[in-house]
Amino acid sequence: MFIAYAVVAGLLALTLAASATFTLQRNPAITESMTKVGVPDSWLPRLATLKAAGAIGLIAGLWLTPLGIAAAIGVTLYFIGAILTHLRAKDYSFAPAAVLALVAAAALVLRAAA
């Protein structure tokens, strides 16, 4: 189970780090999507920080089980919030957020079971 967590957490952490970087750089694809669902531009640095913290927590969770579990819970909740934000805005293009929520939930289960 630990190896499976390491693989899932590593890939998810890379994805979160890339997303955080693009968010901080105000990548047009990110800003357009955020604007479409009604997220204020002033929230972007905070959201990027949450993604980066999740990535760090998932990697640190390789050595500190409680931190890995907490990070996986946080990332799962982050993406559930993203899905709800899309639904509230009647924007049904939330598949990437749904996939990432499922991957984060898988990381949670794998880390708890390891």
PDB file of C-alpha atoms in Angstrom:
ATOM      1  CA  MET A   1       0.000   0.000   0.000  1.00  0.00           C
ATOM      2  CA  PHE A   2       2.850   2.358   0.776  1.00  0.00           C
ATOM      3  CA  ILE A   3       4.284   2.129  -2.744  1.00  0.00           C
ATOM      4  CA  ALA A   4       0.848   2.805  -4.210  1.00  0.00           C
ATOM      5  CA  TYR A   5       0.511   5.858  -1.942  1.00  0.00           C
ATOM      6  CA  ALA A   6       3.973   7.061  -2.949  1.00  0.00           C
ATOM      7  CA  VAL A   7       3.085   6.854  -6.650  1.00  0.00           C
ATOM      8  CA  VAL A   8      -0.369   8.441  -6.303  1.00  0.00           C
ATOM      9  CA  ALA A   9       0.834  11.143  -3.895  1.00  0.00           C
ATOM     10  CA  GLY A  10       3.860  11.926  -6.049  1.00  0.00           C
ATOM     11  CA  LEU A  11       1.816  12.357  -9.218  1.00  0.00           C
ATOM     12  CA  LEU A  12      -0.853  14.365  -7.402  1.00  0.00           C
ATOM     13  CA  ALA A  13       1.813  16.560  -5.798  1.00  0.00           C
ATOM     14  CA  LEU A  14       3.359  17.263  -9.216  1.00  0.00           C
ATOM     15  CA  THR A  15      -0.058  18.191 -10.587  1.00  0.00           C
ATOM     16  CA  LEU A  16      -0.768  20.467  -7.614  1.00  0.00           C
ATOM     17  CA  ALA A  17       2.642  22.140  -7.869  1.00  0.00           C
ATOM     18  CA  ALA A  18       2.127  22.812 -11.572  1.00  0.00           C
ATOM     19  CA  SER A  19      -1.382  24.147 -10.964  1.00  0.00           C
ATOM     20  CA  ALA A  20      -0.148  26.379  -8.149  1.00  0.00           C
ATOM     21  CA  THR A  21       2.597  27.744 -10.401  1.00  0.00           C
ATOM     22  CA  PHE A  22       0.172  28.437 -13.246  1.00  0.00           C
ATOM     23  CA  THR A  23      -2.253  30.080 -10.839  1.00  0.00           C
ATOM     24  CA  LEU A  24       0.442  32.376  -9.416  1.00  0.00           C
ATOM     25  CA  GLN A  25       1.593  33.240 -12.949  1.00  0.00           C
ATOM     26  CA  ARG A  26      -2.006  34.099 -13.852  1.00  0.00           C
ATOM     27  CA  ASN A  27      -2.074  31.655 -16.753  1.00  0.00           C
ATOM     28  CA  PRO A  28      -4.932  32.693 -19.076  1.00  0.00           C
ATOM     29  CA  ALA A  29      -6.558  29.248 -18.978  1.00  0.00           C
ATOM     30  CA  ILE A  30      -6.655  29.375 -15.180  1.00  0.00           C
ATOM     31  CA  THR A  31      -7.873  32.958 -14.917  1.00  0.00           C
ATOM     32  CA  GLU A  32     -10.581  32.428 -17.549  1.00  0.00           C
ATOM     33  CA  SER A  33     -11.878  29.369 -15.734  1.00  0.00           C
ATOM     34  CA  MET A  34     -11.826  31.131 -12.366  1.00  0.00           C
ATOM     35  CA  THR A  35     -13.594  34.177 -13.780  1.00  0.00           C
ATOM     36  CA  LYS A  36     -16.210  31.963 -15.444  1.00  0.00           C
ATOM     37  CA  VAL A  37     -17.195  30.429 -12.098  1.00  0.00           C
ATOM     38  CA  GLY A  38     -17.086  33.721 -10.198  1.00  0.00           C
ATOM     39  CA  VAL A  39     -13.832  33.398  -8.247  1.00  0.00           C
ATOM     40  CA  PRO A  40     -12.374  36.859  -7.571  1.00  0.00           C
ATOM     41  CA  ASP A  41      -8.880  37.521  -8.904  1.00  0.00           C
ATOM     42  CA  SER A  42      -7.765  38.424  -5.379  1.00  0.00           C
ATOM     43  CA  TRP A  43      -8.297  34.784  -4.299  1.00  0.00           C
ATOM     44  CA  LEU A  44      -5.751  33.367  -6.764  1.00  0.00           C
ATOM     45  CA  PRO A  45      -2.675  33.693  -4.503  1.00  0.00           C
ATOM     46  CA  ARG A  46      -4.544  32.042  -1.610  1.00  0.00           C
ATOM     47  CA  LEU A  47      -5.778  29.195  -3.788  1.00  0.00           C
ATOM     48  CA  ALA A  48      -2.275  28.677  -5.195  1.00  0.00           C
ATOM     49  CA  THR A  49      -0.903  28.576  -1.654  1.00  0.00           C
ATOM     50  CA  LEU A  50      -3.433  25.907  -0.691  1.00  0.00           C
ATOM     51  CA  LYS A  51      -2.425  23.798  -3.689  1.00  0.00           C
ATOM     52  CA  ALA A  52       1.270  24.177  -2.886  1.00  0.00           C
ATOM     53  CA  ALA A  53       0.657  23.291   0.765  1.00  0.00           C
ATOM     54  CA  GLY A  54      -1.244  20.193  -0.331  1.00  0.00           C
ATOM     55  CA  ALA A  55       1.641  19.129  -2.568  1.00  0.00           C
ATOM     56  CA  ILE A  56       4.172  19.614   0.224  1.00  0.00           C
ATOM     57  CA  GLY A  57       1.961  17.780   2.712  1.00  0.00           C
ATOM     58  CA  LEU A  58       1.466  14.807   0.408  1.00  0.00           C
ATOM     59  CA  ILE A  59       5.218  14.434  -0.096  1.00  0.00           C
ATOM     60  CA  ALA A  60       5.968  14.943   3.607  1.00  0.00           C
ATOM     61  CA  GLY A  61       3.337  12.293   4.237  1.00  0.00           C
ATOM     62  CA  LEU A  62       5.763   9.727   2.890  1.00  0.00           C
ATOM     63  CA  TRP A  63       7.590  10.081   6.219  1.00  0.00           C
ATOM     64  CA  LEU A  64       4.895  11.522   8.494  1.00  0.00           C
ATOM     65  CA  THR A  65       1.712   9.493   8.174  1.00  0.00           C
ATOM     66  CA  PRO A  66      -0.593  11.950   9.992  1.00  0.00           C
ATOM     67  CA  LEU A  67       0.596  14.789   7.758  1.00  0.00           C
ATOM     68  CA  GLY A  68      -0.013  12.724   4.628  1.00  0.00           C
ATOM     69  CA  ILE A  69      -3.517  11.901   5.807  1.00  0.00           C
ATOM     70  CA  ALA A  70      -4.238  15.538   6.688  1.00  0.00           C
ATOM     71  CA  ALA A  71      -2.907  16.738   3.322  1.00  0.00           C
ATOM     72  CA  ALA A  72      -4.995  14.181   1.425  1.00  0.00           C
ATOM     73  CA  ILE A  73      -8.098  15.260   3.362  1.00  0.00           C
ATOM     74  CA  GLY A  74      -7.348  18.917   2.612  1.00  0.00           C
ATOM     75  CA  VAL A  75      -6.770  18.321  -1.105  1.00  0.00           C
ATOM     76  CA  THR A  76      -9.934  16.229  -1.353  1.00  0.00           C
ATOM     77  CA  LEU A  77     -11.955  18.995   0.309  1.00  0.00           C
ATOM     78  CA  TYR A  78     -10.313  21.633  -1.913  1.00  0.00           C
ATOM     79  CA  PHE A  79     -11.455  19.857  -5.064  1.00  0.00           C
ATOM     80  CA  ILE A  80     -14.915  19.103  -3.682  1.00  0.00           C
ATOM     81  CA  GLY A  81     -15.148  22.864  -3.136  1.00  0.00           C
ATOM     82  CA  ALA A  82     -14.044  23.407  -6.729  1.00  0.00           C
ATOM     83  CA  ILE A  83     -16.760  21.057  -7.979  1.00  0.00           C
ATOM     84  CA  LEU A  84     -19.406  22.830  -5.876  1.00  0.00           C
ATOM     85  CA  THR A  85     -18.200  26.208  -7.171  1.00  0.00           C
ATOM     86  CA  HIS A  86     -18.601  24.993 -10.760  1.00  0.00           C
ATOM     87  CA  LEU A  87     -22.063  23.620 -10.031  1.00  0.00           C
ATOM     88  CA  ARG A  88     -23.155  26.824  -8.275  1.00  0.00           C
ATOM     89  CA  ALA A  89     -22.102  28.790 -11.377  1.00  0.00           C
ATOM     90  CA  LYS A  90     -23.952  26.275 -13.592  1.00  0.00           C
ATOM     91  CA  ASP A  91     -20.650  25.425 -15.275  1.00  0.00           C
ATOM     92  CA  TYR A  92     -20.561  21.695 -15.909  1.00  0.00           C
ATOM     93  CA  SER A  93     -16.949  21.470 -17.065  1.00  0.00           C
ATOM     94  CA  PHE A  94     -15.716  20.244 -13.695  1.00  0.00           C
ATOM     95  CA  ALA A  95     -14.287  16.895 -14.835  1.00  0.00           C
ATOM     96  CA  PRO A  96     -10.657  17.825 -13.995  1.00  0.00           C
ATOM     97  CA  ALA A  97     -11.649  18.823 -10.458  1.00  0.00           C
ATOM     98  CA  ALA A  98     -13.682  15.623 -10.064  1.00  0.00           C
ATOM     99  CA  VAL A  99     -10.763  13.462 -11.201  1.00  0.00           C
ATOM    100  CA  LEU A 100      -8.381  15.246  -8.835  1.00  0.00           C
ATOM    101  CA  ALA A 101     -10.857  14.867  -5.959  1.00  0.00           C
ATOM    102  CA  LEU A 102     -11.007  11.124  -6.634  1.00  0.00           C
ATOM    103  CA  VAL A 103      -7.208  10.856  -6.854  1.00  0.00           C
ATOM    104  CA  ALA A 104      -6.866  12.765  -3.571  1.00  0.00           C
ATOM    105  CA  ALA A 105      -9.431  10.464  -1.949  1.00  0.00           C
ATOM    106  CA  ALA A 106      -7.444   7.480  -3.239  1.00  0.00           C
ATOM    107  CA  ALA A 107      -4.290   8.955  -1.686  1.00  0.00           C
ATOM    108  CA  LEU A 108      -6.157   9.312   1.604  1.00  0.00           C
ATOM    109  CA  VAL A 109      -7.321   5.694   1.584  1.00  0.00           C
ATOM    110  CA  LEU A 110      -3.904   4.399   0.562  1.00  0.00           C
ATOM    111  CA  ARG A 111      -2.051   6.400   3.227  1.00  0.00           C
ATOM    112  CA  ALA A 112      -4.495   5.395   5.942  1.00  0.00           C
ATOM    113  CA  ALA A 113      -4.151   1.737   4.931  1.00  0.00           C
ATOM    114  CA  ALA A 114      -0.341   1.744   4.675  1.00  0.00           C
TER     115      ALA A 114
END
